[in-house]
mmCIF file of C-alpha atoms in Angstrom:
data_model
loop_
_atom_site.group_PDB
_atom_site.id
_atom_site.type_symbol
_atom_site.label_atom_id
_atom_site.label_comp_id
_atom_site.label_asym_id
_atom_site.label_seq_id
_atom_site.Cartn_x
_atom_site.Cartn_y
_atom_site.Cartn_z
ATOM 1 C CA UNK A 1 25.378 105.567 36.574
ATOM 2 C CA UNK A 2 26.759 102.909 37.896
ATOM 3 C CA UNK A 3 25.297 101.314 41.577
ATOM 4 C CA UNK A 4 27.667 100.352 43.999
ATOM 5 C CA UNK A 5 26.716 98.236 47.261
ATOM 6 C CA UNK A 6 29.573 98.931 49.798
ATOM 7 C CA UNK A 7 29.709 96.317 52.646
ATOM 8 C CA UNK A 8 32.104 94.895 54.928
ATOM 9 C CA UNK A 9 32.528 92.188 57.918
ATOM 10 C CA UNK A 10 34.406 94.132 60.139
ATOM 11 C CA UNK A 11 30.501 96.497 61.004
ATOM 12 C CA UNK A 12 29.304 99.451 60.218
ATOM 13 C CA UNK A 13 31.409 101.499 61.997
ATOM 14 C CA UNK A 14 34.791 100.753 60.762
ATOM 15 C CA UNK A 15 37.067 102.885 59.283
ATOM 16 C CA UNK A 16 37.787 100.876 56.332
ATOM 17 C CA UNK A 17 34.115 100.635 55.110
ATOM 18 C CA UNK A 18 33.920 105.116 55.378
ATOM 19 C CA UNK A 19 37.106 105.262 53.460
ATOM 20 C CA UNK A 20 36.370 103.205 50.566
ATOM 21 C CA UNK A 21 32.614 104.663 50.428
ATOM 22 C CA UNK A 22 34.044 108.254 50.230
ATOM 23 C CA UNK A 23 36.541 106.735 47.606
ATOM 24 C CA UNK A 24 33.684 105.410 45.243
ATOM 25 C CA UNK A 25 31.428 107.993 45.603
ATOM 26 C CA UNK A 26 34.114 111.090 44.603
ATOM 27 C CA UNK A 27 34.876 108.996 41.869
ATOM 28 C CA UNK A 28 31.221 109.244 40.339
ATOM 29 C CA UNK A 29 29.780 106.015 41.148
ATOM 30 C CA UNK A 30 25.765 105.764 42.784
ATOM 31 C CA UNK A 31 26.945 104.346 46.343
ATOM 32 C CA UNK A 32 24.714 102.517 49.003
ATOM 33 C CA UNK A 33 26.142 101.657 52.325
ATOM 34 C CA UNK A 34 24.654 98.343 53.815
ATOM 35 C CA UNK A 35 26.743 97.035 56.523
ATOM 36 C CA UNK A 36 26.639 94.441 59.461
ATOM 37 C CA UNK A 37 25.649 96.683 62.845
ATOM 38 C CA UNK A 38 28.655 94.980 64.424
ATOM 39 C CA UNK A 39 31.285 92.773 64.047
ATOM 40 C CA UNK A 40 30.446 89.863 61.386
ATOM 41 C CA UNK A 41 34.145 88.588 60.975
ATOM 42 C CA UNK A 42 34.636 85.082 59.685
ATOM 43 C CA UNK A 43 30.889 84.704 58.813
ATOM 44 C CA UNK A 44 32.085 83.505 54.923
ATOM 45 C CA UNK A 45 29.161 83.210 53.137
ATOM 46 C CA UNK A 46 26.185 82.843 55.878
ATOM 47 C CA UNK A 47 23.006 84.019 54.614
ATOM 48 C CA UNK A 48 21.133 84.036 58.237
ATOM 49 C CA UNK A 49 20.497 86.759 60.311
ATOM 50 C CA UNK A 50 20.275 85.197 63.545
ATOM 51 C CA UNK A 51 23.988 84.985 63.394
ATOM 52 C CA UNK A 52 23.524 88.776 64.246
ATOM 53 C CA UNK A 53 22.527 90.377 67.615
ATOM 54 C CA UNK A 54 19.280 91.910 67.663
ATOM 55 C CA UNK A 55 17.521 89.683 64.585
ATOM 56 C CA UNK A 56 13.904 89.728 64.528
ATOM 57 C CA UNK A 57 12.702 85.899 65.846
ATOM 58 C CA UNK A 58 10.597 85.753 62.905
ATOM 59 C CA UNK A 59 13.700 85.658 60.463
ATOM 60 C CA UNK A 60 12.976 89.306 59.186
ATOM 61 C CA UNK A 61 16.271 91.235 58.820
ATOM 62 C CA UNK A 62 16.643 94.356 61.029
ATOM 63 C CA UNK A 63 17.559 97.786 58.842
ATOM 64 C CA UNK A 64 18.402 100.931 60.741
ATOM 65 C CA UNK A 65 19.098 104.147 58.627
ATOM 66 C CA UNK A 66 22.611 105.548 59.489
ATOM 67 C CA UNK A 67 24.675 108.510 58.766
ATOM 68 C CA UNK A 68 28.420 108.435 58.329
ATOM 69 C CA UNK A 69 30.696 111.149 58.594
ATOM 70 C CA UNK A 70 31.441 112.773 55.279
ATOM 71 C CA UNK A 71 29.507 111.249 52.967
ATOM 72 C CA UNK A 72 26.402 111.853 51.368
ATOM 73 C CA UNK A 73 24.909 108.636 50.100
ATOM 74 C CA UNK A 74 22.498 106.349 52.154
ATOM 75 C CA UNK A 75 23.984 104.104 54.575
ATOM 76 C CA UNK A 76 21.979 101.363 56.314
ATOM 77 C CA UNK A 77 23.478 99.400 59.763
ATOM 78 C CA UNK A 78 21.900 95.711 58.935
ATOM 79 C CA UNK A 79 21.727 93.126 61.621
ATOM 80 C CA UNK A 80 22.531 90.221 58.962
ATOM 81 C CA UNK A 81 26.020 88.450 57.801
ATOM 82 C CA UNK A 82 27.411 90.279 54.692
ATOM 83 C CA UNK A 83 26.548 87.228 52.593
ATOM 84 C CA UNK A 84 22.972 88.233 53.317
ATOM 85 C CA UNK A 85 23.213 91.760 52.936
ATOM 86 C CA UNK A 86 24.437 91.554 49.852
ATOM 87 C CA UNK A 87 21.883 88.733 48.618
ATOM 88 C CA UNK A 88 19.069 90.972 49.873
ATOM 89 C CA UNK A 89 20.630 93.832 47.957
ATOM 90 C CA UNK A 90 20.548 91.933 44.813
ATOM 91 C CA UNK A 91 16.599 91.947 45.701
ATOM 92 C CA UNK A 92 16.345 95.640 45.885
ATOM 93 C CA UNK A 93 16.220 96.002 49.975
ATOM 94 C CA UNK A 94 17.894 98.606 49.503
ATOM 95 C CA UNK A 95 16.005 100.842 46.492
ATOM 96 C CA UNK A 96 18.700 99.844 43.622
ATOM 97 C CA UNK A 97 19.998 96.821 42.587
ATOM 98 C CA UNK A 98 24.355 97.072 42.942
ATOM 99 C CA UNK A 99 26.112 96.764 39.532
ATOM 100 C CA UNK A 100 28.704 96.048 41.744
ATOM 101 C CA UNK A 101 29.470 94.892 44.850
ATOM 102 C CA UNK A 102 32.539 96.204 46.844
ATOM 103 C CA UNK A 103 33.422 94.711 49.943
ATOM 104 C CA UNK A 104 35.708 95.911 52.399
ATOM 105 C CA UNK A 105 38.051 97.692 53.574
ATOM 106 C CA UNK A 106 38.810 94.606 55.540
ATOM 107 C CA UNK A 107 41.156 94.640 58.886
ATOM 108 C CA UNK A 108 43.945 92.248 58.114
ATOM 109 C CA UNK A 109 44.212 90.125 54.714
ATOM 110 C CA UNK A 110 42.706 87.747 53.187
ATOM 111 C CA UNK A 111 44.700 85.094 50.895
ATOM 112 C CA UNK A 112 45.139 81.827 50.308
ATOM 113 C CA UNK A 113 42.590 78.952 50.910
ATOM 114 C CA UNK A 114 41.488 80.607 54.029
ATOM 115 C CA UNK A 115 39.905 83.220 52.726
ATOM 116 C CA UNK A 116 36.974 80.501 52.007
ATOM 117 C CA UNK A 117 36.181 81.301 55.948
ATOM 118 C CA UNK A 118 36.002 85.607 55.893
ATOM 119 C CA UNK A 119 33.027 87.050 55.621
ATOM 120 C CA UNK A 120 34.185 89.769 53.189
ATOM 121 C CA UNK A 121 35.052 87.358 50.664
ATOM 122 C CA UNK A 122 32.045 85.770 51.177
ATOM 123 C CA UNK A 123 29.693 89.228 50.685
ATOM 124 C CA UNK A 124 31.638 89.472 47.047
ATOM 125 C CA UNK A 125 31.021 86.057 46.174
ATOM 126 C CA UNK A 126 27.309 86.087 46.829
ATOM 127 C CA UNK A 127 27.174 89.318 44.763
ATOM 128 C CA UNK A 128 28.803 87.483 41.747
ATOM 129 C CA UNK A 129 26.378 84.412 42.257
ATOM 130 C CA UNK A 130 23.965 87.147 42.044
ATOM 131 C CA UNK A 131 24.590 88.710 39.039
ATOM 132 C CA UNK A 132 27.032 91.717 40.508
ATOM 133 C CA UNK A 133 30.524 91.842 39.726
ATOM 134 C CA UNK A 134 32.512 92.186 42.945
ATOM 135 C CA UNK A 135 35.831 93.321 44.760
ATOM 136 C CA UNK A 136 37.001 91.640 48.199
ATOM 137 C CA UNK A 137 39.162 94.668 49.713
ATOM 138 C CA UNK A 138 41.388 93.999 52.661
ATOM 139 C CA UNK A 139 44.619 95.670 54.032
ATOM 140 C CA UNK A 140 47.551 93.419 55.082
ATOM 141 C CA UNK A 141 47.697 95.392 58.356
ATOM 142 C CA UNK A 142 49.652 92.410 60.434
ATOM 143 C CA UNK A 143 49.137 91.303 63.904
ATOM 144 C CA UNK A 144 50.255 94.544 65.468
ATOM 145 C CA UNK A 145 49.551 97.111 63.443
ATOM 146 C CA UNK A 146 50.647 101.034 64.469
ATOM 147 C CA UNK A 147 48.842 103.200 61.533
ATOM 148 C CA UNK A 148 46.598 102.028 58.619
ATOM 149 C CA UNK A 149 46.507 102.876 54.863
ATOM 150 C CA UNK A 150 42.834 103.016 54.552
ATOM 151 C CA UNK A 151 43.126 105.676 51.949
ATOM 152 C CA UNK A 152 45.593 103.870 49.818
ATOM 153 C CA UNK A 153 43.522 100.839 50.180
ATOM 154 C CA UNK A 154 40.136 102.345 49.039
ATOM 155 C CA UNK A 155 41.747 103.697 45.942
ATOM 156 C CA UNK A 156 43.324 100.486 44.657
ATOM 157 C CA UNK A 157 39.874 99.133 45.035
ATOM 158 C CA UNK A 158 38.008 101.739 43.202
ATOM 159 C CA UNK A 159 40.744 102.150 40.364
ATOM 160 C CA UNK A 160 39.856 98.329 39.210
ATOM 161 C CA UNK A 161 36.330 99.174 39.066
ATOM 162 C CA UNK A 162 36.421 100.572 35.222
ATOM 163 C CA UNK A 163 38.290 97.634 34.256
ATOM 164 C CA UNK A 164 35.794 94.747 36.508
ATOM 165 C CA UNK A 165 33.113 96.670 34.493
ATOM 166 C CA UNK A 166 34.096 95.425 31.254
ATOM 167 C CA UNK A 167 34.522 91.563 32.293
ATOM 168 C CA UNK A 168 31.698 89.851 32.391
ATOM 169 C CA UNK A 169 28.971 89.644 35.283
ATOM 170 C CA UNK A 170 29.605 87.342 38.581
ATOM 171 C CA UNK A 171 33.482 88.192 38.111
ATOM 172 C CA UNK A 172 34.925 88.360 41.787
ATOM 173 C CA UNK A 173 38.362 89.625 42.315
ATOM 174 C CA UNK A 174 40.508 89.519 45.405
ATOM 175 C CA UNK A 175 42.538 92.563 46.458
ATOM 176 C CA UNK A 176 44.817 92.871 49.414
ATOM 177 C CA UNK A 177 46.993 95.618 49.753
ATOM 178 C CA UNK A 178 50.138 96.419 51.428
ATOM 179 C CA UNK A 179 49.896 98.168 54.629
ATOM 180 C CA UNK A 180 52.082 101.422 53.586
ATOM 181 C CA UNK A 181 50.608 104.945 54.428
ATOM 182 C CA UNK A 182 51.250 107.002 51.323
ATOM 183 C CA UNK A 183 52.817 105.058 49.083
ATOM 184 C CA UNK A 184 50.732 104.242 46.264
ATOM 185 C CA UNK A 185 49.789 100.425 46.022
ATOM 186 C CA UNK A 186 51.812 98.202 43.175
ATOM 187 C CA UNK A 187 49.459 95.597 42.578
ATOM 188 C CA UNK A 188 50.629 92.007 41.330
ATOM 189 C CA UNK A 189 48.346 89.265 40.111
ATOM 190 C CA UNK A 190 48.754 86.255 42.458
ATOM 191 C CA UNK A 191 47.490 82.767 42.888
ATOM 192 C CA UNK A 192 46.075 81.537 45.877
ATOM 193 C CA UNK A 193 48.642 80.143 48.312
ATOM 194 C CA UNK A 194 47.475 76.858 49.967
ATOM 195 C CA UNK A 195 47.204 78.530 53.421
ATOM 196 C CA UNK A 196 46.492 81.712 54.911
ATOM 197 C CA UNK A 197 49.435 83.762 56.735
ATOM 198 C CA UNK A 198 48.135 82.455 59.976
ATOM 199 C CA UNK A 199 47.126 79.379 61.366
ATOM 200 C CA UNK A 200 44.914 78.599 64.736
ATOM 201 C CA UNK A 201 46.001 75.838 66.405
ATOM 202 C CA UNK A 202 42.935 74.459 69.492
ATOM 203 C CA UNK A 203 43.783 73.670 73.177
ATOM 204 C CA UNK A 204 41.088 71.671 75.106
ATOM 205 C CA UNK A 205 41.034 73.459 78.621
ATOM 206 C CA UNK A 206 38.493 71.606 80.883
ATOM 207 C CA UNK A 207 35.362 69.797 80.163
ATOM 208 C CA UNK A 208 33.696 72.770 78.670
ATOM 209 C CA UNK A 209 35.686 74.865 76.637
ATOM 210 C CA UNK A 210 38.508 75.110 74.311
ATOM 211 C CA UNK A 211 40.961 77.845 73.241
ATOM 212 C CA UNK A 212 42.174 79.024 70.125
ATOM 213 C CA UNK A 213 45.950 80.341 69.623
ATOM 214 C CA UNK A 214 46.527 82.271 66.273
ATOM 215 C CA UNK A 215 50.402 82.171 64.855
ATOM 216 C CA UNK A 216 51.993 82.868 62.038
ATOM 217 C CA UNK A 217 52.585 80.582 60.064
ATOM 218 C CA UNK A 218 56.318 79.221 60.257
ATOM 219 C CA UNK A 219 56.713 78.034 56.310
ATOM 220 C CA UNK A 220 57.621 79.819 53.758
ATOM 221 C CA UNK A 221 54.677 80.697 50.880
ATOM 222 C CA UNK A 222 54.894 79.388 47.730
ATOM 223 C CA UNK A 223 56.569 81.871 45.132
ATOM 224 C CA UNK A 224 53.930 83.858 43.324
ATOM 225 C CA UNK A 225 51.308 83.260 45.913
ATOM 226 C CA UNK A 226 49.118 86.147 47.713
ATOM 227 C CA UNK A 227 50.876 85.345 50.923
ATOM 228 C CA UNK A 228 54.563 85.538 49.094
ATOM 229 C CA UNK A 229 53.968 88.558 46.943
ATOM 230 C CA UNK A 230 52.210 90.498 50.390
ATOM 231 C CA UNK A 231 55.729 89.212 52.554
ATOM 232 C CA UNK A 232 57.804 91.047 49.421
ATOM 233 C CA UNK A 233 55.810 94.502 49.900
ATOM 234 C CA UNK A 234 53.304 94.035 47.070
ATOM 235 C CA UNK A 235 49.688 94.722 46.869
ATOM 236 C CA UNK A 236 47.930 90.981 45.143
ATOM 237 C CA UNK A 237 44.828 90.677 43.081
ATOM 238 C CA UNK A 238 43.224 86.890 42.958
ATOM 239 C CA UNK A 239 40.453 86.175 40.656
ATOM 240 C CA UNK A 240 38.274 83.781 42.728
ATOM 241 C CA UNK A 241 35.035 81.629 42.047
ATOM 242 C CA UNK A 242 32.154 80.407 43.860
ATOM 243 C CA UNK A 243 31.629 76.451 44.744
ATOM 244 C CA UNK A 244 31.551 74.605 41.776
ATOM 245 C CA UNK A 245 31.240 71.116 40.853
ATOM 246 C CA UNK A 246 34.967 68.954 40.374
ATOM 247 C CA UNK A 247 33.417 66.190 38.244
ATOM 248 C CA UNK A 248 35.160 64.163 40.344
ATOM 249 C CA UNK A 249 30.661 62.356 41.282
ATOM 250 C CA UNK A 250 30.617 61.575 37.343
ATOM 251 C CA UNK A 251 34.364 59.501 37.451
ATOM 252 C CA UNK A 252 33.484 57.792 40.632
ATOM 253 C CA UNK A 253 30.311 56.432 39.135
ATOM 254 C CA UNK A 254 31.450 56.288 35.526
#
C-alpha cells in the first residue's frame, strides 16, 4: 500500500488539509497526517523548529497526537515548518516512511517564481530531495473569497497520484486549482510565470517598523503561464525542481 504524508502550511486545523486527507484515504492510500500546530505560511523550505511557537529550546521537535473529524488515520499537530515535517517524515518520525508526499490544500495559489517563498511548496520539495514524490496543492481562492472548493481541490490532487507513481522518485508537481464549487477541475500544464499574482510593495513608517501592502499585480501574465491559465478559469499543473547548480561558477572561472 502506498504511504502518504499529508501536510500543509496553512496548520493543522485547516480545512484544506481534512479534505484532501479524507480524499486520499477513501481512495485506498496508507495516510499520515503531520501538520504545523498553527499557521506556518511563507516558511518555503525552513527546516527549524524554532520558527514555531512552543519548540523545545533544545531543538527537539514538539509532536502532539490529534484527531480530526472524519477520518481514521493518525494525525500528528507538529510544532516545526512543513519543510521539517516532512524531512523528519522521510526519517520515520512518524512510524512509515511517505511514498509520497502531498501537501496542501493550500489557501490561495501558488504560481510563478513566488512560489519559491510558500511553505507548501517547500514541504513537497523537501519530500522529493528526500526520496518521496510530491504534490503542492493550493486553491486559487482570490483575495476575497465567499465559498471554497476544498472538495474539488482534494480530488484533482489525489487523481494525479497513480500517474506521479509511475515517474520516477523526487518528481514534484505543482497543482493549483480553480476556485469553482462543483465543477470538476480542467487541469492544463503550465509554465511558471515570472511573478506571482500579487506583489507586496514596503512602506517605512517610523524608526521602527515597516508595513507591507499586498496588490494585485497590474500586468498582464504571460500566455501559457500558471497565473494566465488560473485568470482564464483553468486548474495548472507545474513540474518544479529543487535548487540546482546553473554552471554559470564553471564559465566564470573557465
Amino acid at each position: 500500500m502506498t504511504t502518504a504524508l499529508v501536510t500543509n502550511d496553512d496548520g493543522i486545523a485547516s480545512p484544506g488539509l481534512l479534505a484532501l486527507a479524507r480524499r486520499a484515504q477513501a481512495t485506498g492510500l496508507d495516510v499520515i497526517v503531520a501538520a504545523p500546530a498553527g499557521d506556518a505560511s511563507g516558511t518555503s523550505a525552513a527546516i527549524t523548529a524554532a520558527l514555531m511557537p512552543g519548540a523545545a529550546q533544545s531543538g527537539a521537535v514538539r509532536v502532539e497526537r490529534v484527531a480530526l473529524d472524519g477520518l481514521d488515520a493518525p494525525a500528528y499537530a507538529v510544532h516545526a515548518a512543513p519543510a521539517l515535517i516532512a524531512l523528519i517524515a522521510a526519517h520515520g518520525a512518524f512510524d512509515r516512511r511517505p511514498d509520497v508526499v502531498l501537501s496542501g490544500v493550500n489557501r490561495g495559489a501558488n504560481v510563478g517564481h513566488a512560489i519559491l517563498h510558500s511553505g507548501t511548496v517547500g514541504a513537497a520539495l523537501t519530500g522529493g530531495a528526500s526520496g518521496a514524490r510530491a504534490i503542492a496543492s493550493s486553491l486559487d481562492v482570490g483575495l476575497r473569497p465567499t465559498e471554497y472548493a476544498w472538495d474539488e481541490a482534494a480530488g484533482a490532487t489525489v487523481a494525479l497520484v497513480p500517474a506521479l507513481l509511475a515517474e520516477a522518485p523526487g518528481t514534484v508537481l505543482n497543482l493549483n486549482v480553480a476556485n469553482r464549487p462543483g465543477e470538476r477541475p480542467t487541469v492544463r500544464a503550465a509554465t511558471l510565470a515570472p511573478f506571482g499574482i500579487v506583489h507586496t510593495t514596503m512602506t517605512e513608517r517610523g524608526e521602527h517598523e515597516v508595513e507591507l501592502t499586498v496588490a494585485e499585480l497590474p500586468t498582464s501574465p504571460d500566455p501559457g503561464s500558471d497565473v494566465a491559465l488560473l485568470a482564464e478559469g483553468y486548474s495548472t499543473l507545474t513540474g518544479v525542481t529543487a535548487v540546482g547548480d546553473s554552471g554559470v561558477a564553471a564559465r566564470l572561472l573557465g
